[in-house]
Amino acid sequence: MMVTLSVVTPMYNERAAVDHFVARLRPVLDELKVTYEVVAVDDGSSDGTVPRLLELRATWPQLRVVKLRRNVGHQSALAAGLRAAAGDYVVSIDADLQDPPEVIGEMLAKATTEDLDVVYGVRSDRSTDTVFKRQTAGAYYWLMRKLVGPWVSGQAGDFRLMSRPVVDTLNDLPEQRPVYRLVVPSLGFPAGEVTYVRAERVAGETKYPLTKMIKLSLDSVTSFSAAPLKIATWLGLVTFVVCLGLVVSGLAAWAFGVVVPGWTSLYIAMLLLGAVQLICLGMLGEYVGRIYAATQNRPQFLVAFDTGAGDVELPAPAFTSGRA
């Protein structure tokens, strides 16, 4: 059967939110009067998310459960969902209901009537987020627009609708750690926006604490910009100028017979040189590490089972692999 709309939702320890999510999402999709599927990708949950999804699937045949063998992160779980989705249009949405499922119909209507390949969900109001969350998110998007390009939306996350050509293009990309909120707009497909008010998380805890936000920022920068390497170059030049100044001051002191204790200046110079060298090595290491991961060409994720590919009564059906 041809599927018009696929809804992909990565889940990690979302047992407390699953029932709320399904109760909101199912009426919205039923009212669209199109063939659809919901691809719930479990990202290695340990709280009963999968058993509850399988229970819900007994009364909702359009629900498809894809269980990954281990936790691989939000973006990789999203990649697994995109690879599994069969719809002419694919919507990605999180299960915490901060992004409202009711907007999906507006997205689909806008894409079909205006012949768009991508429709972004843009947050017009983030007052439900903490001040810290708003500030860090604002800093992230400001940095991305400076380093990556002005086409990065300041308030669009991973809630978006994409056409089949966009999804196929994403699935063909060789990237090991894709950051879709940057990759999708970089492709240049015709795009539009719909706005909505961001709500509070319906249940559970955020899956993007500060540590993951920092990792996302690092992946975003190293995936789309060589600016850190340029910064390393400029740091090296500035350090050279500073050291040259120290050399000149040392020669001047010697010429005028000024007795200057040497350990202080030497100590400072060594600290400065060591710090800059470590920073530059760290920046180079990030890029070398990504090259190393790409040459290994290991699967980005492994699927334990997929209810869309057959029965899941057995505890460990054969797995399939996927690469970004």
PDB file of C-alpha atoms in Angstrom:
ATOM      1  CA  MET A   1       0.000   0.000   0.000  1.00  0.00           C
ATOM      2  CA  MET A   2       1.266   3.459  -0.893  1.00  0.00           C
ATOM      3  CA  VAL A   3       1.851   5.708   2.109  1.00  0.00           C
ATOM      4  CA  THR A   4       1.267   9.437   1.752  1.00  0.00           C
ATOM      5  CA  LEU A   5       2.612  10.566   5.115  1.00  0.00           C
ATOM      6  CA  SER A   6       5.199   9.086   7.477  1.00  0.00           C
ATOM      7  CA  VAL A   7       5.674  10.538  10.949  1.00  0.00           C
ATOM      8  CA  VAL A   8       9.085   9.716  12.424  1.00  0.00           C
ATOM      9  CA  THR A   9       9.595  10.134  16.156  1.00  0.00           C
ATOM     10  CA  PRO A  10      12.826   9.148  17.935  1.00  0.00           C
ATOM     11  CA  MET A  11      12.201   7.997  21.517  1.00  0.00           C
ATOM     12  CA  TYR A  12      14.586   7.485  24.411  1.00  0.00           C
ATOM     13  CA  ASN A  13      13.093   6.601  27.801  1.00  0.00           C
ATOM     14  CA  GLU A  14       9.777   8.225  26.913  1.00  0.00           C
ATOM     15  CA  ARG A  15       7.490   5.746  28.703  1.00  0.00           C
ATOM     16  CA  ALA A  16       5.845   8.554  30.675  1.00  0.00           C
ATOM     17  CA  ALA A  17       5.105  10.541  27.499  1.00  0.00           C
ATOM     18  CA  VAL A  18       4.077   7.774  25.063  1.00  0.00           C
ATOM     19  CA  ASP A  19       0.380   7.663  25.963  1.00  0.00           C
ATOM     20  CA  HIS A  20       0.047  11.450  25.877  1.00  0.00           C
ATOM     21  CA  PHE A  21       1.831  11.584  22.537  1.00  0.00           C
ATOM     22  CA  VAL A  22      -0.346   8.921  20.910  1.00  0.00           C
ATOM     23  CA  ALA A  23      -3.535  10.492  22.295  1.00  0.00           C
ATOM     24  CA  ARG A  24      -2.629  13.792  20.611  1.00  0.00           C
ATOM     25  CA  LEU A  25      -1.095  12.443  17.403  1.00  0.00           C
ATOM     26  CA  ARG A  26      -3.590   9.782  16.306  1.00  0.00           C
ATOM     27  CA  PRO A  27      -6.692  12.030  15.999  1.00  0.00           C
ATOM     28  CA  VAL A  28      -4.661  14.550  14.007  1.00  0.00           C
ATOM     29  CA  LEU A  29      -3.491  11.957  11.487  1.00  0.00           C
ATOM     30  CA  ASP A  30      -6.904  10.271  11.225  1.00  0.00           C
ATOM     31  CA  GLU A  31      -8.495  13.614  10.337  1.00  0.00           C
ATOM     32  CA  LEU A  32      -6.074  14.189   7.450  1.00  0.00           C
ATOM     33  CA  LYS A  33      -7.824  11.489   5.399  1.00  0.00           C
ATOM     34  CA  VAL A  34      -4.553  10.257   3.887  1.00  0.00           C
ATOM     35  CA  THR A  35      -2.700   6.975   4.221  1.00  0.00           C
ATOM     36  CA  TYR A  36      -0.085   7.296   6.916  1.00  0.00           C
ATOM     37  CA  GLU A  37       2.332   5.482   9.181  1.00  0.00           C
ATOM     38  CA  VAL A  38       3.990   6.443  12.448  1.00  0.00           C
ATOM     39  CA  VAL A  39       7.593   5.234  12.734  1.00  0.00           C
ATOM     40  CA  ALA A  40       8.545   5.219  16.423  1.00  0.00           C
ATOM     41  CA  VAL A  41      12.312   4.665  16.700  1.00  0.00           C
ATOM     42  CA  ASP A  42      13.371   3.445  20.127  1.00  0.00           C
ATOM     43  CA  ASP A  43      16.904   4.651  20.811  1.00  0.00           C
ATOM     44  CA  GLY A  44      17.900   1.986  23.329  1.00  0.00           C
ATOM     45  CA  SER A  45      15.333   2.833  26.029  1.00  0.00           C
ATOM     46  CA  SER A  46      15.422   1.030  29.364  1.00  0.00           C
ATOM     47  CA  ASP A  47      12.161   2.237  30.915  1.00  0.00           C
ATOM     48  CA  GLY A  48       9.480   0.162  29.181  1.00  0.00           C
ATOM     49  CA  THR A  49       8.983   2.396  26.164  1.00  0.00           C
ATOM     50  CA  VAL A  50       9.095  -0.484  23.666  1.00  0.00           C
ATOM     51  CA  PRO A  51       6.632  -2.801  25.465  1.00  0.00           C
ATOM     52  CA  ARG A  52       4.139   0.044  25.700  1.00  0.00           C
ATOM     53  CA  LEU A  53       4.557   0.895  22.016  1.00  0.00           C
ATOM     54  CA  LEU A  54       3.909  -2.732  21.094  1.00  0.00           C
ATOM     55  CA  GLU A  55       0.766  -2.704  23.228  1.00  0.00           C
ATOM     56  CA  LEU A  56      -0.479   0.425  21.500  1.00  0.00           C
ATOM     57  CA  ARG A  57       0.294  -1.073  18.105  1.00  0.00           C
ATOM     58  CA  ALA A  58      -2.247  -3.844  18.776  1.00  0.00           C
ATOM     59  CA  THR A  59      -5.038  -1.249  18.415  1.00  0.00           C
ATOM     60  CA  TRP A  60      -3.253   1.137  16.041  1.00  0.00           C
ATOM     61  CA  PRO A  61      -1.926  -0.774  13.015  1.00  0.00           C
ATOM     62  CA  GLN A  62      -0.391   2.365  11.504  1.00  0.00           C
ATOM     63  CA  LEU A  63       2.084   2.464  14.394  1.00  0.00           C
ATOM     64  CA  ARG A  64       5.424   0.975  13.402  1.00  0.00           C
ATOM     65  CA  VAL A  65       8.076   0.249  16.033  1.00  0.00           C
ATOM     66  CA  VAL A  66      11.759   0.261  15.097  1.00  0.00           C
ATOM     67  CA  LYS A  67      13.985  -0.769  17.985  1.00  0.00           C
ATOM     68  CA  LEU A  68      17.696   0.002  17.836  1.00  0.00           C
ATOM     69  CA  ARG A  69      20.142  -2.313  19.564  1.00  0.00           C
ATOM     70  CA  ARG A  70      21.691   0.462  21.652  1.00  0.00           C
ATOM     71  CA  ASN A  71      21.492   4.165  22.299  1.00  0.00           C
ATOM     72  CA  VAL A  72      23.064   6.016  19.373  1.00  0.00           C
ATOM     73  CA  GLY A  73      21.792   9.550  19.974  1.00  0.00           C
ATOM     74  CA  HIS A  74      18.879  11.609  18.722  1.00  0.00           C
ATOM     75  CA  GLN A  75      20.216  12.457  15.263  1.00  0.00           C
ATOM     76  CA  SER A  76      21.257   8.879  14.474  1.00  0.00           C
ATOM     77  CA  ALA A  77      17.884   7.579  15.701  1.00  0.00           C
ATOM     78  CA  LEU A  78      16.250  10.124  13.425  1.00  0.00           C
ATOM     79  CA  ALA A  79      18.415   8.823  10.580  1.00  0.00           C
ATOM     80  CA  ALA A  80      17.119   5.298  11.270  1.00  0.00           C
ATOM     81  CA  GLY A  81      13.552   6.582  11.100  1.00  0.00           C
ATOM     82  CA  LEU A  82      14.128   8.417   7.836  1.00  0.00           C
ATOM     83  CA  ARG A  83      15.616   5.292   6.318  1.00  0.00           C
ATOM     84  CA  ALA A  84      12.611   3.228   7.420  1.00  0.00           C
ATOM     85  CA  ALA A  85       9.927   5.753   6.406  1.00  0.00           C
ATOM     86  CA  ALA A  86       8.012   4.963   3.228  1.00  0.00           C
ATOM     87  CA  GLY A  87       5.789   8.040   2.863  1.00  0.00           C
ATOM     88  CA  ASP A  88       5.730  10.555   0.039  1.00  0.00           C
ATOM     89  CA  TYR A  89       6.110  13.135   2.797  1.00  0.00           C
ATOM     90  CA  VAL A  90       7.940  12.578   6.082  1.00  0.00           C
ATOM     91  CA  VAL A  91       7.465  14.588   9.278  1.00  0.00           C
ATOM     92  CA  SER A  92       9.990  14.367  12.116  1.00  0.00           C
ATOM     93  CA  ILE A  93       8.710  15.208  15.583  1.00  0.00           C
ATOM     94  CA  ASP A  94       9.763  14.446  19.164  1.00  0.00           C
ATOM     95  CA  ALA A  95       7.488  12.610  21.595  1.00  0.00           C
ATOM     96  CA  ASP A  96       7.631  15.215  24.374  1.00  0.00           C
ATOM     97  CA  LEU A  97       4.810  17.290  22.760  1.00  0.00           C
ATOM     98  CA  GLN A  98       6.781  20.512  22.938  1.00  0.00           C
ATOM     99  CA  ASP A  99       6.155  20.601  19.193  1.00  0.00           C
ATOM    100  CA  PRO A 100       2.373  20.299  18.597  1.00  0.00           C
ATOM    101  CA  PRO A 101       1.178  17.453  16.314  1.00  0.00           C
ATOM    102  CA  GLU A 102      -1.767  19.654  15.304  1.00  0.00           C
ATOM    103  CA  VAL A 103       0.594  21.655  13.071  1.00  0.00           C
ATOM    104  CA  ILE A 104       1.299  18.618  10.859  1.00  0.00           C
ATOM    105  CA  GLY A 105      -1.854  19.160   8.816  1.00  0.00           C
ATOM    106  CA  GLU A 106      -0.862  22.765   8.151  1.00  0.00           C
ATOM    107  CA  MET A 107       2.598  21.617   7.090  1.00  0.00           C
ATOM    108  CA  LEU A 108       1.219  19.053   4.654  1.00  0.00           C
ATOM    109  CA  ALA A 109      -1.279  21.531   3.183  1.00  0.00           C
ATOM    110  CA  LYS A 110       1.426  24.156   2.702  1.00  0.00           C
ATOM    111  CA  ALA A 111       3.772  21.681   1.022  1.00  0.00           C
ATOM    112  CA  THR A 112       1.136  20.422  -1.418  1.00  0.00           C
ATOM    113  CA  THR A 113      -0.485  23.752  -2.291  1.00  0.00           C
ATOM    114  CA  GLU A 114       2.767  25.705  -2.665  1.00  0.00           C
ATOM    115  CA  ASP A 115       4.803  22.839  -4.162  1.00  0.00           C
ATOM    116  CA  LEU A 116       7.409  22.900  -1.383  1.00  0.00           C
ATOM    117  CA  ASP A 117       9.865  20.147  -0.522  1.00  0.00           C
ATOM    118  CA  VAL A 118      10.520  21.274   3.053  1.00  0.00           C
ATOM    119  CA  VAL A 119       8.279  22.961   5.615  1.00  0.00           C
ATOM    120  CA  TYR A 120       9.942  23.977   8.874  1.00  0.00           C
ATOM    121  CA  GLY A 121       8.191  24.271  12.188  1.00  0.00           C
ATOM    122  CA  VAL A 122       9.390  27.607  13.577  1.00  0.00           C
ATOM    123  CA  ARG A 123       8.927  28.501  17.234  1.00  0.00           C
ATOM    124  CA  SER A 124       7.288  31.895  17.576  1.00  0.00           C
ATOM    125  CA  ASP A 125       7.275  31.749  21.377  1.00  0.00           C
ATOM    126  CA  ARG A 126       9.707  29.882  23.658  1.00  0.00           C
ATOM    127  CA  SER A 127       8.541  31.352  26.965  1.00  0.00           C
ATOM    128  CA  THR A 128       7.913  27.848  28.347  1.00  0.00           C
ATOM    129  CA  ASP A 129      11.650  27.114  28.121  1.00  0.00           C
ATOM    130  CA  THR A 130      13.946  28.130  30.950  1.00  0.00           C
ATOM    131  CA  VAL A 131      15.973  31.309  30.596  1.00  0.00           C
ATOM    132  CA  PHE A 132      19.137  29.211  30.398  1.00  0.00           C
ATOM    133  CA  LYS A 133      17.644  27.067  27.620  1.00  0.00           C
ATOM    134  CA  ARG A 134      16.576  30.122  25.615  1.00  0.00           C
ATOM    135  CA  GLN A 135      19.958  31.782  26.027  1.00  0.00           C
ATOM    136  CA  THR A 136      21.982  28.715  25.064  1.00  0.00           C
ATOM    137  CA  ALA A 137      19.687  27.970  22.098  1.00  0.00           C
ATOM    138  CA  GLY A 138      19.973  31.569  20.941  1.00  0.00           C
ATOM    139  CA  ALA A 139      23.757  31.425  21.204  1.00  0.00           C
ATOM    140  CA  TYR A 140      23.833  28.149  19.255  1.00  0.00           C
ATOM    141  CA  TYR A 141      21.788  29.458  16.325  1.00  0.00           C
ATOM    142  CA  TRP A 142      23.693  32.763  16.288  1.00  0.00           C
ATOM    143  CA  LEU A 143      26.966  30.849  16.060  1.00  0.00           C
ATOM    144  CA  MET A 144      25.625  28.546  13.344  1.00  0.00           C
ATOM    145  CA  ARG A 145      24.437  31.466  11.226  1.00  0.00           C
ATOM    146  CA  LYS A 146      27.864  33.074  11.529  1.00  0.00           C
ATOM    147  CA  LEU A 147      29.851  29.929  10.746  1.00  0.00           C
ATOM    148  CA  VAL A 148      27.543  27.982   8.441  1.00  0.00           C
ATOM    149  CA  GLY A 149      25.422  30.562   6.650  1.00  0.00           C
ATOM    150  CA  PRO A 150      22.425  32.906   6.941  1.00  0.00           C
ATOM    151  CA  TRP A 151      20.054  30.210   5.670  1.00  0.00           C
ATOM    152  CA  VAL A 152      20.034  28.562   9.121  1.00  0.00           C
ATOM    153  CA  SER A 153      16.750  29.480  10.814  1.00  0.00           C
ATOM    154  CA  GLY A 154      17.091  30.946  14.281  1.00  0.00           C
ATOM    155  CA  GLN A 155      14.126  29.055  15.751  1.00  0.00           C
ATOM    156  CA  ALA A 156      13.718  25.844  13.708  1.00  0.00           C
ATOM    157  CA  GLY A 157      14.750  22.552  15.287  1.00  0.00           C
ATOM    158  CA  ASP A 158      13.973  19.019  14.117  1.00  0.00           C
ATOM    159  CA  PHE A 159      10.218  19.503  13.670  1.00  0.00           C
ATOM    160  CA  ARG A 160       9.832  19.635   9.904  1.00  0.00           C
ATOM    161  CA  LEU A 161       8.096  18.070   6.902  1.00  0.00           C
ATOM    162  CA  MET A 162      10.149  16.794   3.969  1.00  0.00           C
ATOM    163  CA  SER A 163       9.238  15.395   0.576  1.00  0.00           C
ATOM    164  CA  ARG A 164      10.430  12.023  -0.668  1.00  0.00           C
ATOM    165  CA  PRO A 165      13.246  13.539  -2.824  1.00  0.00           C
ATOM    166  CA  VAL A 166      14.644  15.314   0.252  1.00  0.00           C
ATOM    167  CA  VAL A 167      14.493  12.152   2.371  1.00  0.00           C
ATOM    168  CA  ASP A 168      16.144  10.085  -0.361  1.00  0.00           C
ATOM    169  CA  THR A 169      18.922  12.666  -0.616  1.00  0.00           C
ATOM    170  CA  LEU A 170      19.481  12.584   3.149  1.00  0.00           C
ATOM    171  CA  ASN A 171      19.586   8.786   3.150  1.00  0.00           C
ATOM    172  CA  ASP A 172      22.255   8.831   0.439  1.00  0.00           C
ATOM    173  CA  LEU A 173      24.563  11.183   2.326  1.00  0.00           C
ATOM    174  CA  PRO A 174      27.745   9.501   3.640  1.00  0.00           C
ATOM    175  CA  GLU A 175      27.946  11.540   6.862  1.00  0.00           C
ATOM    176  CA  GLN A 176      28.485   9.566  10.063  1.00  0.00           C
ATOM    177  CA  ARG A 177      27.125  12.262  12.386  1.00  0.00           C
ATOM    178  CA  PRO A 178      24.548  14.310  10.483  1.00  0.00           C
ATOM    179  CA  VAL A 179      23.020  17.387  12.122  1.00  0.00           C
ATOM    180  CA  TYR A 180      19.753  17.579  10.220  1.00  0.00           C
ATOM    181  CA  ARG A 181      18.768  21.061  11.335  1.00  0.00           C
ATOM    182  CA  LEU A 182      21.799  22.242   9.348  1.00  0.00           C
ATOM    183  CA  VAL A 183      21.956  19.586   6.622  1.00  0.00           C
ATOM    184  CA  VAL A 184      18.365  20.018   5.400  1.00  0.00           C
ATOM    185  CA  PRO A 185      18.487  23.783   4.717  1.00  0.00           C
ATOM    186  CA  SER A 186      21.941  23.409   3.145  1.00  0.00           C
ATOM    187  CA  LEU A 187      20.481  21.220   0.373  1.00  0.00           C
ATOM    188  CA  GLY A 188      18.604  24.159  -1.127  1.00  0.00           C
ATOM    189  CA  PHE A 189      15.209  22.538  -1.724  1.00  0.00           C
ATOM    190  CA  PRO A 190      12.187  24.913  -1.938  1.00  0.00           C
ATOM    191  CA  ALA A 191      11.117  25.544   1.637  1.00  0.00           C
ATOM    192  CA  GLY A 192       8.493  27.302   3.713  1.00  0.00           C
ATOM    193  CA  GLU A 193       7.649  27.806   7.364  1.00  0.00           C
ATOM    194  CA  VAL A 194       4.754  27.438   9.769  1.00  0.00           C
ATOM    195  CA  THR A 195       4.912  29.006  13.222  1.00  0.00           C
ATOM    196  CA  TYR A 196       3.750  27.648  16.549  1.00  0.00           C
ATOM    197  CA  VAL A 197       4.080  28.273  20.264  1.00  0.00           C
ATOM    198  CA  ARG A 198       6.481  25.880  21.956  1.00  0.00           C
ATOM    199  CA  ALA A 199       4.842  24.073  24.872  1.00  0.00           C
ATOM    200  CA  GLU A 200       6.255  22.550  28.030  1.00  0.00           C
ATOM    201  CA  ARG A 201       7.407  18.929  28.010  1.00  0.00           C
ATOM    202  CA  VAL A 202       4.360  16.764  28.707  1.00  0.00           C
ATOM    203  CA  ALA A 203       6.226  14.265  30.919  1.00  0.00           C
ATOM    204  CA  GLY A 204       9.682  12.958  31.710  1.00  0.00           C
ATOM    205  CA  GLU A 205      12.986  14.788  31.574  1.00  0.00           C
ATOM    206  CA  THR A 206      14.704  16.670  28.782  1.00  0.00           C
ATOM    207  CA  LYS A 207      16.953  14.568  26.557  1.00  0.00           C
ATOM    208  CA  TYR A 208      19.128  17.585  25.683  1.00  0.00           C
ATOM    209  CA  PRO A 209      20.974  18.657  28.854  1.00  0.00           C
ATOM    210  CA  LEU A 210      23.937  21.010  28.678  1.00  0.00           C
ATOM    211  CA  THR A 211      26.430  18.242  27.866  1.00  0.00           C
ATOM    212  CA  LYS A 212      24.435  17.111  24.825  1.00  0.00           C
ATOM    213  CA  MET A 213      23.915  20.704  23.712  1.00  0.00           C
ATOM    214  CA  ILE A 214      27.693  21.187  23.779  1.00  0.00           C
ATOM    215  CA  LYS A 215      28.188  17.967  21.803  1.00  0.00           C
ATOM    216  CA  LEU A 216      25.563  19.065  19.269  1.00  0.00           C
ATOM    217  CA  SER A 217      27.322  22.421  18.895  1.00  0.00           C
ATOM    218  CA  LEU A 218      30.668  20.697  18.386  1.00  0.00           C
ATOM    219  CA  ASP A 219      29.235  18.316  15.783  1.00  0.00           C
ATOM    220  CA  SER A 220      27.506  21.229  14.049  1.00  0.00           C
ATOM    221  CA  VAL A 221      30.664  23.315  13.793  1.00  0.00           C
ATOM    222  CA  THR A 222      33.002  20.528  12.697  1.00  0.00           C
ATOM    223  CA  SER A 223      30.481  19.184  10.174  1.00  0.00           C
ATOM    224  CA  PHE A 224      29.903  22.467   8.378  1.00  0.00           C
ATOM    225  CA  SER A 225      32.829  24.764   8.936  1.00  0.00           C
ATOM    226  CA  ALA A 226      36.629  24.811   8.970  1.00  0.00           C
ATOM    227  CA  ALA A 227      36.526  27.964  11.112  1.00  0.00           C
ATOM    228  CA  PRO A 228      38.136  26.271  14.158  1.00  0.00           C
ATOM    229  CA  LEU A 229      41.166  25.420  12.029  1.00  0.00           C
ATOM    230  CA  LYS A 230      41.356  29.050  10.927  1.00  0.00           C
ATOM    231  CA  ILE A 231      41.109  30.108  14.572  1.00  0.00           C
ATOM    232  CA  ALA A 232      44.036  27.824  15.336  1.00  0.00           C
ATOM    233  CA  THR A 233      46.020  29.522  12.593  1.00  0.00           C
ATOM    234  CA  TRP A 234      45.254  32.976  13.953  1.00  0.00           C
ATOM    235  CA  LEU A 235      46.111  31.869  17.491  1.00  0.00           C
ATOM    236  CA  GLY A 236      49.459  30.679  16.191  1.00  0.00           C
ATOM    237  CA  LEU A 237      50.094  34.030  14.495  1.00  0.00           C
ATOM    238  CA  VAL A 238      49.109  36.027  17.574  1.00  0.00           C
ATOM    239  CA  THR A 239      51.308  33.849  19.754  1.00  0.00           C
ATOM    240  CA  PHE A 240      54.224  34.363  17.342  1.00  0.00           C
ATOM    241  CA  VAL A 241      53.793  38.139  17.567  1.00  0.00           C
ATOM    242  CA  VAL A 242      53.653  38.015  21.381  1.00  0.00           C
ATOM    243  CA  CYS A 243      56.753  35.851  21.544  1.00  0.00           C
ATOM    244  CA  LEU A 244      58.520  38.161  19.095  1.00  0.00           C
ATOM    245  CA  GLY A 245      57.712  41.053  21.426  1.00  0.00           C
ATOM    246  CA  LEU A 246      59.204  39.129  24.341  1.00  0.00           C
ATOM    247  CA  VAL A 247      62.360  38.539  22.306  1.00  0.00           C
ATOM    248  CA  VAL A 248      62.656  42.254  21.505  1.00  0.00           C
ATOM    249  CA  SER A 249      62.104  43.218  25.142  1.00  0.00           C
ATOM    250  CA  GLY A 250      64.718  40.689  26.249  1.00  0.00           C
ATOM    251  CA  LEU A 251      67.301  42.020  23.771  1.00  0.00           C
ATOM    252  CA  ALA A 252      66.535  45.596  24.833  1.00  0.00           C
ATOM    253  CA  ALA A 253      67.023  44.699  28.486  1.00  0.00           C
ATOM    254  CA  TRP A 254      70.352  43.047  27.660  1.00  0.00           C
ATOM    255  CA  ALA A 255      71.517  46.021  25.559  1.00  0.00           C
ATOM    256  CA  PHE A 256      70.782  48.520  28.364  1.00  0.00           C
ATOM    257  CA  GLY A 257      72.289  46.347  31.031  1.00  0.00           C
ATOM    258  CA  VAL A 258      69.025  45.923  32.918  1.00  0.00           C
ATOM    259  CA  VAL A 259      69.086  42.910  35.154  1.00  0.00           C
ATOM    260  CA  VAL A 260      65.786  41.128  34.729  1.00  0.00           C
ATOM    261  CA  PRO A 261      64.999  37.851  36.511  1.00  0.00           C
ATOM    262  CA  GLY A 262      64.409  35.431  33.664  1.00  0.00           C
ATOM    263  CA  TRP A 263      62.139  32.863  35.223  1.00  0.00           C
ATOM    264  CA  THR A 264      58.950  34.999  35.177  1.00  0.00           C
ATOM    265  CA  SER A 265      59.031  35.863  31.487  1.00  0.00           C
ATOM    266  CA  LEU A 266      60.086  32.319  30.605  1.00  0.00           C
ATOM    267  CA  TYR A 267      57.290  30.874  32.738  1.00  0.00           C
ATOM    268  CA  ILE A 268      54.658  33.063  31.069  1.00  0.00           C
ATOM    269  CA  ALA A 269      55.962  32.362  27.582  1.00  0.00           C
ATOM    270  CA  MET A 270      55.959  28.609  28.141  1.00  0.00           C
ATOM    271  CA  LEU A 271      52.404  28.663  29.531  1.00  0.00           C
ATOM    272  CA  LEU A 272      51.196  30.723  26.589  1.00  0.00           C
ATOM    273  CA  LEU A 273      52.876  28.526  24.002  1.00  0.00           C
ATOM    274  CA  GLY A 274      51.688  25.319  25.670  1.00  0.00           C
ATOM    275  CA  ALA A 275      48.080  26.494  25.934  1.00  0.00           C
ATOM    276  CA  VAL A 276      47.905  27.575  22.299  1.00  0.00           C
ATOM    277  CA  GLN A 277      49.502  24.341  21.104  1.00  0.00           C
ATOM    278  CA  LEU A 278      47.039  22.221  23.081  1.00  0.00           C
ATOM    279  CA  ILE A 279      44.091  24.210  21.742  1.00  0.00           C
ATOM    280  CA  CYS A 280      45.294  23.802  18.185  1.00  0.00           C
ATOM    281  CA  LEU A 281      45.949  20.084  18.665  1.00  0.00           C
ATOM    282  CA  GLY A 282      42.472  19.656  20.121  1.00  0.00           C
ATOM    283  CA  MET A 283      40.876  21.361  17.129  1.00  0.00           C
ATOM    284  CA  LEU A 284      42.888  19.268  14.711  1.00  0.00           C
ATOM    285  CA  GLY A 285      41.991  16.153  16.705  1.00  0.00           C
ATOM    286  CA  GLU A 286      38.260  16.772  16.271  1.00  0.00           C
ATOM    287  CA  TYR A 287      38.608  16.821  12.494  1.00  0.00           C
ATOM    288  CA  VAL A 288      41.025  13.888  12.397  1.00  0.00           C
ATOM    289  CA  GLY A 289      38.625  11.916  14.599  1.00  0.00           C
ATOM    290  CA  ARG A 290      35.766  12.508  12.170  1.00  0.00           C
ATOM    291  CA  ILE A 291      37.972  11.416   9.267  1.00  0.00           C
ATOM    292  CA  TYR A 292      38.941   8.289  11.205  1.00  0.00           C
ATOM    293  CA  ALA A 293      35.284   7.435  11.910  1.00  0.00           C
ATOM    294  CA  ALA A 294      34.427   7.934   8.248  1.00  0.00           C
ATOM    295  CA  THR A 295      37.208   5.612   7.084  1.00  0.00           C
ATOM    296  CA  GLN A 296      36.021   2.894   9.487  1.00  0.00           C
ATOM    297  CA  ASN A 297      32.615   3.068   7.800  1.00  0.00           C
ATOM    298  CA  ARG A 298      30.872   1.322  10.683  1.00  0.00           C
ATOM    299  CA  PRO A 299      27.055   1.238  10.730  1.00  0.00           C
ATOM    300  CA  GLN A 300      25.543   4.359  12.239  1.00  0.00           C
ATOM    301  CA  PHE A 301      22.887   2.214  13.886  1.00  0.00           C
ATOM    302  CA  LEU A 302      21.765  -1.419  14.120  1.00  0.00           C
ATOM    303  CA  VAL A 303      18.096  -2.353  14.126  1.00  0.00           C
ATOM    304  CA  ALA A 304      17.048  -5.067  16.574  1.00  0.00           C
ATOM    305  CA  PHE A 305      13.604  -5.380  14.979  1.00  0.00           C
ATOM    306  CA  ASP A 306      11.163  -3.456  12.825  1.00  0.00           C
ATOM    307  CA  THR A 307       7.456  -4.258  13.078  1.00  0.00           C
ATOM    308  CA  GLY A 308       7.018  -2.923   9.573  1.00  0.00           C
ATOM    309  CA  ALA A 309       9.235  -5.701   8.238  1.00  0.00           C
ATOM    310  CA  GLY A 310       7.422  -8.617   9.839  1.00  0.00           C
ATOM    311  CA  ASP A 311       6.352 -10.199  13.108  1.00  0.00           C
ATOM    312  CA  VAL A 312       8.228  -9.276  16.308  1.00  0.00           C
ATOM    313  CA  GLU A 313       7.170 -12.147  18.562  1.00  0.00           C
ATOM    314  CA  LEU A 314      10.729 -13.483  18.658  1.00  0.00           C
ATOM    315  CA  PRO A 315      12.970 -11.713  21.188  1.00  0.00           C
ATOM    316  CA  ALA A 316      15.852 -11.077  18.780  1.00  0.00           C
ATOM    317  CA  PRO A 317      14.948 -11.062  15.088  1.00  0.00           C
ATOM    318  CA  ALA A 318      17.647 -10.538  12.468  1.00  0.00           C
ATOM    319  CA  PHE A 319      18.965  -6.994  12.379  1.00  0.00           C
ATOM    320  CA  THR A 320      19.611  -4.637   9.527  1.00  0.00           C
ATOM    321  CA  SER A 321      22.207  -1.902   9.442  1.00  0.00           C
ATOM    322  CA  GLY A 322      22.163   1.647   8.220  1.00  0.00           C
ATOM    323  CA  ARG A 323      24.726   4.245   7.352  1.00  0.00           C
ATOM    324  CA  ALA A 324      24.276   7.961   7.332  1.00  0.00           C
TER     325      ALA A 324
END
